[in-house]
Short mmCIF file of C-alpha atoms and ligand atoms in Angstrom, two decimals:
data_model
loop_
_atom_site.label_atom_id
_atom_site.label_comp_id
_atom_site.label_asym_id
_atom_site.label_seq_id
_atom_site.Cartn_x
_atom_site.Cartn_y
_atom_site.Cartn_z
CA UNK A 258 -20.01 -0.74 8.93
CA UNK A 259 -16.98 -1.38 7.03
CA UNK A 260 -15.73 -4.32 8.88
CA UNK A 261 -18.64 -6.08 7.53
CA UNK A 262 -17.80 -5.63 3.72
CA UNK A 263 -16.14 -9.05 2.73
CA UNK A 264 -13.00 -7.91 0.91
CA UNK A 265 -12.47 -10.10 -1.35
CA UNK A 266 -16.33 -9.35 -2.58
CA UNK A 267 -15.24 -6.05 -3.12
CA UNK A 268 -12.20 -6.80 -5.13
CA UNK A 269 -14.35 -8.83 -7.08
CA UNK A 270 -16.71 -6.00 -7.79
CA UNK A 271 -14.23 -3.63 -8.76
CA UNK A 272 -12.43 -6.05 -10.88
CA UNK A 273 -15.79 -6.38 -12.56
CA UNK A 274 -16.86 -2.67 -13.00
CA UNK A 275 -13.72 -2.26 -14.87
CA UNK A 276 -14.34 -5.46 -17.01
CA UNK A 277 -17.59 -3.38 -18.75
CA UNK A 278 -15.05 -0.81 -20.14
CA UNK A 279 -12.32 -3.58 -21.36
CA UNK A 280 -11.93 -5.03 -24.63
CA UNK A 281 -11.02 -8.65 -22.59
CA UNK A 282 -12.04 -12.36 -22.78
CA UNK A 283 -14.33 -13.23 -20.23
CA UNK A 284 -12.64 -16.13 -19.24
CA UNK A 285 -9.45 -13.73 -18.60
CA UNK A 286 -11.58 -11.54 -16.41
CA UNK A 287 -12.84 -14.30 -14.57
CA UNK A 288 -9.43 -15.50 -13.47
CA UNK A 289 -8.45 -12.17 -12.68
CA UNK A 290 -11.53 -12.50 -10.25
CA UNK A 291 -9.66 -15.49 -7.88
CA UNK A 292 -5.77 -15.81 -6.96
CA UNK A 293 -4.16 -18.81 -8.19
CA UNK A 294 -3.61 -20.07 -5.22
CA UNK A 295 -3.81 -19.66 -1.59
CA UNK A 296 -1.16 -21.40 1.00
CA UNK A 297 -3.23 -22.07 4.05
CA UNK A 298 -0.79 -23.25 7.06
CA UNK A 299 -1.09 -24.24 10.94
CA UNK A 300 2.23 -23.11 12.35
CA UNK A 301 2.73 -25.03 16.03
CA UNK A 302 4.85 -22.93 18.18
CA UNK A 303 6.24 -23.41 21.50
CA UNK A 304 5.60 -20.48 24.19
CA UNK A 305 7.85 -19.44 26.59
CA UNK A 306 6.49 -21.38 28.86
CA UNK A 307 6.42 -24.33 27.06
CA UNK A 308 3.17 -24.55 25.76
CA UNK A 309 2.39 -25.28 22.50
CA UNK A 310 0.28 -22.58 20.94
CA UNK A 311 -1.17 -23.09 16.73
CA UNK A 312 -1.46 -20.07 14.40
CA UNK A 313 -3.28 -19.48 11.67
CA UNK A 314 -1.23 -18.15 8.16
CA UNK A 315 -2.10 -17.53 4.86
CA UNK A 316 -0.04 -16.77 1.49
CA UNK A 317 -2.08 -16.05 -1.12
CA UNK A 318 -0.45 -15.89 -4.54
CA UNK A 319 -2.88 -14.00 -7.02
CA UNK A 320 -1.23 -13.61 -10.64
CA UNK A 321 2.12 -14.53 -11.87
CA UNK A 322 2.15 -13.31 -15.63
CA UNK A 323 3.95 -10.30 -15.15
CA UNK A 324 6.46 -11.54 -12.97
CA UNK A 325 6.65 -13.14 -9.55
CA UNK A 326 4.20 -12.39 -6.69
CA UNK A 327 4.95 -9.34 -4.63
CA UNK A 328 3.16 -8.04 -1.44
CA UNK A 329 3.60 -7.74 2.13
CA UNK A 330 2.75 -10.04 5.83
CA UNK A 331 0.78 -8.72 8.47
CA UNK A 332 0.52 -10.13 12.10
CA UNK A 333 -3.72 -9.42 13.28
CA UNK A 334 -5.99 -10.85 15.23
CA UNK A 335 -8.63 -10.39 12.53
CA UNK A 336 -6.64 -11.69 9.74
CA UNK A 337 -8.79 -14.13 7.39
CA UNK A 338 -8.06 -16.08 4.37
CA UNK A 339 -10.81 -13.90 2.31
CA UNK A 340 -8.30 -10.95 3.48
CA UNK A 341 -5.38 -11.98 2.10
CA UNK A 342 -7.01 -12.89 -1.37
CA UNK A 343 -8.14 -9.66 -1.92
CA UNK A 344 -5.35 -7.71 -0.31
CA UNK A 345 -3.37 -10.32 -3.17
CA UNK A 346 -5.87 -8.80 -5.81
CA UNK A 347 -4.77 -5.56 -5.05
CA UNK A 348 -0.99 -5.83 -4.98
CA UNK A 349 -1.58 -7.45 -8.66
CA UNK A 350 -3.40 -4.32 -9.25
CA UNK A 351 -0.48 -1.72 -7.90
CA UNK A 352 2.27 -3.61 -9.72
CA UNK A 353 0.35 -3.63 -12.92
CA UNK A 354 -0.63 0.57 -12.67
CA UNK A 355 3.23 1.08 -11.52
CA UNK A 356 4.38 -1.06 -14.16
CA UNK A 357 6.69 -3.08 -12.16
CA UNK A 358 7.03 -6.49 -13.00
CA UNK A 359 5.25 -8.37 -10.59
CA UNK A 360 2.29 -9.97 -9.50
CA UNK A 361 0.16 -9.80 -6.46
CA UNK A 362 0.82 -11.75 -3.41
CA UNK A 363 -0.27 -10.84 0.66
CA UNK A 364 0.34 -12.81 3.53
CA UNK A 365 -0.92 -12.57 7.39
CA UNK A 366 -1.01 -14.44 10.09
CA UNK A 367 -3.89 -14.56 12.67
CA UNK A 368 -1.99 -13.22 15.47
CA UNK A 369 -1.67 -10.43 17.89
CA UNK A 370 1.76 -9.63 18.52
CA UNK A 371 1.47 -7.34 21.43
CA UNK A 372 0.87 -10.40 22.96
CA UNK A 373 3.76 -12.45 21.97
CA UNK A 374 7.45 -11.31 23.50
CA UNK A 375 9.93 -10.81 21.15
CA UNK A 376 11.28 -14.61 21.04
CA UNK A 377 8.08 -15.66 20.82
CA UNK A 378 7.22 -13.74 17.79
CA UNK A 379 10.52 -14.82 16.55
CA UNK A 380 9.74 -18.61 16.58
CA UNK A 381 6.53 -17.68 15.02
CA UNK A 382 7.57 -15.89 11.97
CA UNK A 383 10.84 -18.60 11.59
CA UNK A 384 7.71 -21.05 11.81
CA UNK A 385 5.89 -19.38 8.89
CA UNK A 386 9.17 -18.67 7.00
CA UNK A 387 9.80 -22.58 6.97
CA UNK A 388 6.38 -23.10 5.30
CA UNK A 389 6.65 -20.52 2.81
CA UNK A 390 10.72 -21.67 2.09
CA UNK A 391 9.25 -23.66 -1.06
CA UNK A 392 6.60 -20.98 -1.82
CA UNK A 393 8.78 -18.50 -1.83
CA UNK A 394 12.14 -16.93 -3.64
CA UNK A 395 13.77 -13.96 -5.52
CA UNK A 396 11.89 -15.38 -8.80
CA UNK A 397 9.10 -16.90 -7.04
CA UNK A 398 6.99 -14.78 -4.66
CA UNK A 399 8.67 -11.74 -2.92
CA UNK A 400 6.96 -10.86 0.71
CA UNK A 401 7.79 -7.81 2.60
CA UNK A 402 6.47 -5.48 5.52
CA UNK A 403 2.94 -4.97 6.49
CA UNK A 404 0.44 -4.43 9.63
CA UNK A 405 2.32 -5.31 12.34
CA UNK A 406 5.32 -6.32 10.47
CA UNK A 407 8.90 -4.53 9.64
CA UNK A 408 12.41 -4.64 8.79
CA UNK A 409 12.50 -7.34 12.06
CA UNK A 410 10.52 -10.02 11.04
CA UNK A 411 11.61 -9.40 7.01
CA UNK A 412 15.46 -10.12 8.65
CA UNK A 413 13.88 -13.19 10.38
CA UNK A 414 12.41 -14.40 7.30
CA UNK A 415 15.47 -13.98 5.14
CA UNK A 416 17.71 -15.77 7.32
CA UNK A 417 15.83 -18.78 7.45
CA UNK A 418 15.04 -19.37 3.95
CA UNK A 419 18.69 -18.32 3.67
CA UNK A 420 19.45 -21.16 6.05
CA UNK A 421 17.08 -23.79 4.44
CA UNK A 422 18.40 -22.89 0.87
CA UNK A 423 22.03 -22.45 2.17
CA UNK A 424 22.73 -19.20 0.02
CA UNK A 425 22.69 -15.74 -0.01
CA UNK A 426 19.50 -14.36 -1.46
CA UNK A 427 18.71 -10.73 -0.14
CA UNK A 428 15.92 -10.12 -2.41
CA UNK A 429 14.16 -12.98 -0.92
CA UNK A 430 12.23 -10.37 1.00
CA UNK A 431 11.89 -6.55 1.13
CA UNK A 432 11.35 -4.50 3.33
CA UNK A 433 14.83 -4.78 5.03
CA UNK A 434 16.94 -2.59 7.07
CA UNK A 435 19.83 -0.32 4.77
CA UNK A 436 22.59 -3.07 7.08
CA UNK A 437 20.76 -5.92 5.97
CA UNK A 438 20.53 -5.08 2.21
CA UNK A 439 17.62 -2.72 2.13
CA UNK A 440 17.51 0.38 -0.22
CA UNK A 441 17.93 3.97 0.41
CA UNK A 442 14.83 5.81 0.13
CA UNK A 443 11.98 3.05 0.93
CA UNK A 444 11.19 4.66 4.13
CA UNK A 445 10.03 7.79 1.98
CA UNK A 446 8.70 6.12 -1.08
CA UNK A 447 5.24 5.89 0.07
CA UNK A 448 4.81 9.36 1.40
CA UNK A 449 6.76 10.58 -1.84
CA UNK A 450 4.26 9.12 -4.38
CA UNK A 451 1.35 10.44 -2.27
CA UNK A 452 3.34 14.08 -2.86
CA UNK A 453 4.26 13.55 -6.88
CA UNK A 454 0.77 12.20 -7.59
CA UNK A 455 -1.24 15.51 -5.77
CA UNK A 456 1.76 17.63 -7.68
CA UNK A 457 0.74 15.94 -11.14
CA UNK A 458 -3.04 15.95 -10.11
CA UNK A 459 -2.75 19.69 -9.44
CA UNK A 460 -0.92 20.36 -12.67
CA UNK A 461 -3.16 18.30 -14.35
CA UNK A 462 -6.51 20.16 -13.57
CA UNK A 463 -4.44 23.19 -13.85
CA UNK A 464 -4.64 24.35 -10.30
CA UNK A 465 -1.50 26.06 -8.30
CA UNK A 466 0.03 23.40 -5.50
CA UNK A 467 1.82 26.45 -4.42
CA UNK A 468 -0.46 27.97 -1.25
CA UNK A 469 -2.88 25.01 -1.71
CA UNK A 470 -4.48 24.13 1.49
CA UNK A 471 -4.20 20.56 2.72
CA UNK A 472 -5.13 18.44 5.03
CA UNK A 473 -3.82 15.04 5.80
CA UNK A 474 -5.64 12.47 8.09
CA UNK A 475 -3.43 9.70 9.75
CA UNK A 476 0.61 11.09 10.92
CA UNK A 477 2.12 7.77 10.87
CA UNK A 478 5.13 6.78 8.06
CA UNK A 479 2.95 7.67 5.05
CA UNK A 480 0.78 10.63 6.57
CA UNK A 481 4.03 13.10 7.87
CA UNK A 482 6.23 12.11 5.19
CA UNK A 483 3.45 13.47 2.47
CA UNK A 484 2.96 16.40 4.72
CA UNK A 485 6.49 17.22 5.04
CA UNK A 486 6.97 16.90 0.86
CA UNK A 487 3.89 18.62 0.39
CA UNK A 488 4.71 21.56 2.39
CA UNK A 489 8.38 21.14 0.53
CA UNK A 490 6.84 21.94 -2.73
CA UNK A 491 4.82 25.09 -1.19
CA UNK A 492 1.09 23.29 -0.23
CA UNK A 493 -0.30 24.98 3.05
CA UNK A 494 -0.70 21.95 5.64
CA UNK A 495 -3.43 23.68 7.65
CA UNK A 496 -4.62 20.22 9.07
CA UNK A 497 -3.07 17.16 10.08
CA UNK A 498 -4.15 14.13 12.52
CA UNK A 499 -3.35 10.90 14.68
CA UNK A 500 -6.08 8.70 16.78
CA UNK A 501 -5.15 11.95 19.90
CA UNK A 502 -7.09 14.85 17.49
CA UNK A 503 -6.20 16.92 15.16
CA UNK A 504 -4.34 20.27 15.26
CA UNK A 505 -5.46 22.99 12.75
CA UNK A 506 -4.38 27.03 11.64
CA UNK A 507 -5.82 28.07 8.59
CA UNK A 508 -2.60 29.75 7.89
CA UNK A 509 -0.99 26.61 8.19
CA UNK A 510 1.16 24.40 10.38
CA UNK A 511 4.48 23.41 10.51
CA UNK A 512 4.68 19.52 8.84
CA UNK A 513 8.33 18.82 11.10
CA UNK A 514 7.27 20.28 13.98
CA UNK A 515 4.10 17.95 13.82
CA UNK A 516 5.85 14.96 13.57
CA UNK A 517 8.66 16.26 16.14
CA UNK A 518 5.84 16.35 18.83
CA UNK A 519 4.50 12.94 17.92
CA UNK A 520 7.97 11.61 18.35
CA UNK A 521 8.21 12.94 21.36
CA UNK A 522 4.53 12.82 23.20
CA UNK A 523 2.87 10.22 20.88
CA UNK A 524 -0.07 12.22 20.13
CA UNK A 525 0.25 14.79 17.08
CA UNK A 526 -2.57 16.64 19.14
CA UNK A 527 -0.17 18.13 21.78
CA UNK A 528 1.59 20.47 18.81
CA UNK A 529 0.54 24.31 19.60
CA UNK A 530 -2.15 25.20 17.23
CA UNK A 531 -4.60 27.91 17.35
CA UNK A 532 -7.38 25.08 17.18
CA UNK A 533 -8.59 21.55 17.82
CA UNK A 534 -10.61 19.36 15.11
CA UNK A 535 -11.96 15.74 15.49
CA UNK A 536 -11.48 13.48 13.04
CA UNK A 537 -14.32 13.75 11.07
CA UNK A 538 -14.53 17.31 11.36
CA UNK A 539 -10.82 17.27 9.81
CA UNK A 540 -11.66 14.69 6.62
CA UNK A 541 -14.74 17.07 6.17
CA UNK A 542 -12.32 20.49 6.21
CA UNK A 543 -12.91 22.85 3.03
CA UNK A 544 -9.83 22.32 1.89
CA UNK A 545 -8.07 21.92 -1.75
CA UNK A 546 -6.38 18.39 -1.23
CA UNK A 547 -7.41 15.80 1.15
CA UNK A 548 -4.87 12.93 2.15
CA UNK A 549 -6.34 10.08 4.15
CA UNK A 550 -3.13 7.73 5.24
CA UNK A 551 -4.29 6.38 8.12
CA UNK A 552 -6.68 3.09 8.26
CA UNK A 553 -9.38 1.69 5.56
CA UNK A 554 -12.80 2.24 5.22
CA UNK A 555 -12.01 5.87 7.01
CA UNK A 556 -14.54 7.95 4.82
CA UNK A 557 -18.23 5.90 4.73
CA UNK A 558 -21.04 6.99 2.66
CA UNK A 559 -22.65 9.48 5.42
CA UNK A 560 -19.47 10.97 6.05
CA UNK A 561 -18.45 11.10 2.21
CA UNK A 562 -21.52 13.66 2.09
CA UNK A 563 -19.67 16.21 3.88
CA UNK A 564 -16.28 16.06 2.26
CA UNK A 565 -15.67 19.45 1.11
CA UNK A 566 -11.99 18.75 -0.79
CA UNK A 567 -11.65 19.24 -4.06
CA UNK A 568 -8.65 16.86 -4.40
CA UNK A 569 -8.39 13.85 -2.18
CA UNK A 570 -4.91 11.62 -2.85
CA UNK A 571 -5.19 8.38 -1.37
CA UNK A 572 -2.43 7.70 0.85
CA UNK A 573 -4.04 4.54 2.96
CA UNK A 574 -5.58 1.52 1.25
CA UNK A 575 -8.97 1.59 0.54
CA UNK A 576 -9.75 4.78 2.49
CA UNK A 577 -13.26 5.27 0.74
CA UNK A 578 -16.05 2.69 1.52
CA UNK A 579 -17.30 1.78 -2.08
CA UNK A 580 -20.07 3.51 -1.41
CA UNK A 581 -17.86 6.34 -0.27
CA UNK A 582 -16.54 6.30 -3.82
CA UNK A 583 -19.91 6.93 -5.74
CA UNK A 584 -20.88 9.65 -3.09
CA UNK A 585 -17.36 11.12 -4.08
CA UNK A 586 -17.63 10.64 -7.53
CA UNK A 587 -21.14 12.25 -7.98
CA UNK A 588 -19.92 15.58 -6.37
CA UNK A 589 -17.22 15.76 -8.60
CA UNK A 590 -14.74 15.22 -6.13
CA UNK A 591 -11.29 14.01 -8.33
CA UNK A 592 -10.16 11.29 -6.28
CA UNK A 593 -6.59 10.17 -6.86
CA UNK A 594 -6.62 6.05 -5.73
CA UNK A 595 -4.47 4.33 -3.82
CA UNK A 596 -3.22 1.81 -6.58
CA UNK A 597 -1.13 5.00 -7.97
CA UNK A 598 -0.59 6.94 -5.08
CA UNK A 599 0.81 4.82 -2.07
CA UNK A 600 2.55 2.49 -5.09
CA UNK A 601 6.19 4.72 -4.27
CA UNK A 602 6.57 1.75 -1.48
CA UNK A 603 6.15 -1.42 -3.84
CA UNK A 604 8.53 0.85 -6.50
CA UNK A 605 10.91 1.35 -4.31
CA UNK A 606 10.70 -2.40 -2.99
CA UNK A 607 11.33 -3.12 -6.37
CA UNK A 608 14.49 -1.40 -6.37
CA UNK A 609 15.29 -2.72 -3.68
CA UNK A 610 14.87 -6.24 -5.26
CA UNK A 611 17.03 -4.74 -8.34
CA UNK A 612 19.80 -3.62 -5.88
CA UNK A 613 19.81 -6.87 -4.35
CA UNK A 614 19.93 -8.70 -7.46
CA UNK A 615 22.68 -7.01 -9.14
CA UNK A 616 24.79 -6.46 -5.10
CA UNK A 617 25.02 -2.59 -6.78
CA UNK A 618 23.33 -0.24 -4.13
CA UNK A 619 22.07 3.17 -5.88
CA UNK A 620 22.19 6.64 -3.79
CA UNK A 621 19.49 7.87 -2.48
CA UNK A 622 18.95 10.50 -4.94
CA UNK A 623 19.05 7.75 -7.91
CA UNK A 624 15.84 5.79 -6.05
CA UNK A 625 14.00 9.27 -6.11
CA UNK A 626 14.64 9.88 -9.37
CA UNK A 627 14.00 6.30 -10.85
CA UNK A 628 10.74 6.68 -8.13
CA UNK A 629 9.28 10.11 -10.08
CA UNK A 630 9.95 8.46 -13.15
CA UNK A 631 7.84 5.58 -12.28
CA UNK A 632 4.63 7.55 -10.51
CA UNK A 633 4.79 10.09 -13.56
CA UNK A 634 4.68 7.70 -15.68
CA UNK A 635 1.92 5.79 -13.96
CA UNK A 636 0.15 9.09 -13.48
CA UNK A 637 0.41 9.54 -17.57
CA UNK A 638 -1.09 6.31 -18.23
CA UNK A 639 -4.31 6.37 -15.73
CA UNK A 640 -4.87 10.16 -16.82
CA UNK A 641 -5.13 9.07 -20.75
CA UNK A 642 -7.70 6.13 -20.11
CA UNK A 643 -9.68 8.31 -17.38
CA UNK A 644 -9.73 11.36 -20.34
CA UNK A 645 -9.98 8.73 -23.48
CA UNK A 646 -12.27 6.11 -22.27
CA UNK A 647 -16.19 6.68 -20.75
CA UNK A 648 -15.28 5.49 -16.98
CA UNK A 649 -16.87 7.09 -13.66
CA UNK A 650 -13.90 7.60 -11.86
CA UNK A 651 -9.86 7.55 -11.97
CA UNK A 652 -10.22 4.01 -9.67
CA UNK A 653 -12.36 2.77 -12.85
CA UNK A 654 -9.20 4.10 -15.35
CA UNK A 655 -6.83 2.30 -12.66
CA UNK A 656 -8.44 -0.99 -13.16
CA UNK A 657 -9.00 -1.03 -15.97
CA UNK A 658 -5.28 -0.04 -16.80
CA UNK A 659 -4.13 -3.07 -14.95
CA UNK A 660 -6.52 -5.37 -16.34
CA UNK A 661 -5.58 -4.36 -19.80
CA UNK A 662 -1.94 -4.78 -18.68
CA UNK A 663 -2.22 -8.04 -17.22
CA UNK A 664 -4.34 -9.46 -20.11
CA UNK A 665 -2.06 -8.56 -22.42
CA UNK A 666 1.08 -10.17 -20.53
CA UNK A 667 -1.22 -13.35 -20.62
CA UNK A 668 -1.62 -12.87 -23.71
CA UNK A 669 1.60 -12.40 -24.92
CA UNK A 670 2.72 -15.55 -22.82
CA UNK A 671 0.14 -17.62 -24.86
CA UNK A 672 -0.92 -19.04 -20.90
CA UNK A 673 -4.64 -17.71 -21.40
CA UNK A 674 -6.78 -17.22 -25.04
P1 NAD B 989 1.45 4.04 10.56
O1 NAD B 989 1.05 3.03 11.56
O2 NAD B 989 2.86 4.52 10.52
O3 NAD B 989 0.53 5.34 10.70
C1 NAD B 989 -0.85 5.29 10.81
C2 NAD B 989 -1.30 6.59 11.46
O4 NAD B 989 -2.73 6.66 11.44
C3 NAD B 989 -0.89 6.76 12.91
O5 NAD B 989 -0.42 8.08 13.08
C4 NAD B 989 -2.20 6.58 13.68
O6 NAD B 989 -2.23 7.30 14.90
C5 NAD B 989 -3.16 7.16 12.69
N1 NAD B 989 -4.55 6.78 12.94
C6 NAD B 989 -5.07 5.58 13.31
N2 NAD B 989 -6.40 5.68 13.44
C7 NAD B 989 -6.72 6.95 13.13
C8 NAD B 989 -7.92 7.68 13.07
N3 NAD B 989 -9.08 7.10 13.32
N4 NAD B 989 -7.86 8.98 12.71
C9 NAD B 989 -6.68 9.57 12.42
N5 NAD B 989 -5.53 8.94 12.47
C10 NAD B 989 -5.54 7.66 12.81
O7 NAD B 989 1.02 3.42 9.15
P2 NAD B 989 1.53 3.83 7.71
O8 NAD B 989 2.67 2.95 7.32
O9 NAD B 989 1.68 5.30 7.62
O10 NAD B 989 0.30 3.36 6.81
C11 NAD B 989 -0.88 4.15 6.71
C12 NAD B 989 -1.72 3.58 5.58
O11 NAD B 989 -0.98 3.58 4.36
C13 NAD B 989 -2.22 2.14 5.76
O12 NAD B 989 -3.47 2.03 5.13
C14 NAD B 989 -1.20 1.34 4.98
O13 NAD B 989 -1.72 0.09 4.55
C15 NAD B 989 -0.97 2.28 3.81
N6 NAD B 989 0.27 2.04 3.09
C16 NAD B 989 1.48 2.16 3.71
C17 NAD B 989 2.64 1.95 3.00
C18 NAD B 989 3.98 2.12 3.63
O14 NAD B 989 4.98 2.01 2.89
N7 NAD B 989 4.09 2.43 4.90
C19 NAD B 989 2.57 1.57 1.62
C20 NAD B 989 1.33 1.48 1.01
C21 NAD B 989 0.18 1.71 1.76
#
């Protein structure tokens, strides 16, 4: 059902929900509603045969005022142009809860890369790096790693704007390998804001993390990291899952050893536990934190009936079908979103950016420390509008942070009323 919700629709919706509890010009709101502008491209690419094979691409650049755009490139079939806007929205949205200065930006191109070999995919992204060369810069519009996309293709993309701009500009891109002027920590930084936004959500509704029972749907980057903090800080993983299944002991399991077997088989399902769970029957576990970080759209409305957590922490974007979200929010289910709680990878992105900028690399410990900083802080600031102002929900307070945030940056810049 999900894959028929129009994205960009339902950034538009959210973007408006948020504008009934905003003091904010209309006008503002409605260009908060559309990106400022999209880069459509046809990149023509020879095969290895020969052949001459045309790609689709997309940059969408969504708001500049608080600095430039910021977001990542993925490589799917199913990309579309309506996609990328809203995935744009969002980023705009992220940066503006984290308080990092950028703006939103997402770019994709419509491509399956398990089709492509790796010189192939090579010429393609070099293709698409070309196009975005004017589009794109340190103080311009930032990309970084995505679906289908890593530390290979961000290397790619550097060296040929590099090449075209004949310079040195690491913080062209994030995103990159440690060698290649990456940052210490960004592997982490995603699964560590999931873990320091269920440790202030716990101490905020003044319940123990300490024995709390979790369960955390998707073991990829985000999903074991989180596990592995969580169960750091005392939390009782008694769940976890891939696509194989999903292992379960109510006296809980052991977050390395999970991700030890799913180095080595591939499917998280082969680690010995005294029971097996599908999916569903895992997201729908009576359990005191819930961590989706695996795909969108995971939890619909029927589904959202049965979730029996009384903390979920969004890990994955957009886990929660809208409709999802009102079933949630009417059983009183607090709901942690993704804007706040998978923002440790744009933070950390960010520092990466700083790092580059200033060719001073911090220690690892210094980027998780400057990282809590941020996500506590961010936490602060969403908790006081969800507990000052009349919204449903802590998405609501997250919008309507950013909004507020943005608008006053416009403000402040004189560009808008
Ligand atoms: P990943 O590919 O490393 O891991 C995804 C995991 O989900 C895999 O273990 C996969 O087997 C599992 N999965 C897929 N379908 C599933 C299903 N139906 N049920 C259970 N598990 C399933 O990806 P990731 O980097 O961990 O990203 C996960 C989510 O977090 C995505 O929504 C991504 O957009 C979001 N996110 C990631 C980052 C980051 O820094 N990696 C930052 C922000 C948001």
């Amino acid at each position: 059902m999900a894959d028929e919700v129009n994205p960009f629709e339902s950034l538009q919706e959210q973007v408006d929900d948020a504008a009934a509890h905003v003091d904010v010009d209309p006008g503002v709101i409605e260009r908060l509603k559309h990106p400022e502008r999209v880069l459509e491209t046809n990149l023509a690419v020879e095969m290895d045969d020969g052949a001459l094979e045309v790609f689709h691409a997309y940059r969408s650049q969504f708001n500049g005022v608080r600095g430039p755009y910021k977001g990542g490139i993925r490589y799917h079939p199913q990309v579309t142009r309506d996609e990328v806007k809203a995935l744009s929205g969002w980023m705009a949205v992220k940066c503006a809860v984290a308080d990092i200065p950028y703006g939103g930006g997402k770019g994709g191109i419509e491509v399956d890369p398990d089709a492509y070999s790796a010189s192939e995919l090579e010429r393609i992204t070099r293709s698409f790096a070309t196009e975005l060369q004017p589009f794109v810069g340190e103080d311009r519009d930032i990309p970084a790693p995505d679906v289908n996309t890593g530390q290979r293709e961000m290397n790619w993309i550097k060296d040929t704007y590099e090449t075209l701009e004949n310079t040195t500009e690491p913080g062209v891109v994030t995103g990159k390998a440690v060698e290649s002027g990456g940052s210490e920590g960004r592997v982490e930084a995603t699964g560590r804001s999931v873990m320091l936004t269920a440790r202030e959500a716990f101490d905020a509704l003044g319940k123990d993390i300490e024995g709390a029972t979790v369960a955390v749907q998707g073991y990829g980057n985000v999903g074991s990291i989180a596990a592995r903090l969580l169960e750091d800080i005392g939390a009782r993983v008694v769940a976890v899952s891939d696509s194989s299944g999903a292992p379960y002991d109510p006296e809980g399991l052991d977050a390395r050893a999970a991700k030890r077997t799913k180095d080595e088989t591939g499917n998280v399902v082969d680690l010995d536990s005294p029971q097996t769970l599908t999916n569903d029957e895992l997201l729908t576990l009576d359990v005191d934190l819930l961590v989706p970080a695996a795909l969108e759209n995971a939890i619909d409305e029927t589904l959202a009936h049965e979730v029996s957590a009384d903390i979920v922490v969004e890990g994955a974007n957009g886990p929660l079908t809208p409709e999802a979200d009102g079933v949630l929010t009417g059983q009183n289910v607090h709901v942690f979103p993704d804007v706040l709680a998978n923002a440790g990878g744009v933070t950390v992105s960010y520092f990466e950016w700083v790092q580059n900028r200033q060719r001073f690399y911090w220690s690892e410990q210094r980027v998780n420390d400057e990282l809590e900083t941020v996500i506590v802080d961010a936490f602060d600031a969403l908790r006081e509008v969800f507990e000052e102002r009349d919204v449903p929900n802590r998405r609501v307070a997250a919008y309507v942070l950013a909004i507020e945030r943005i608008a006053r940056s416009a403000e402040a810049s004189g560009v808008w009323p």
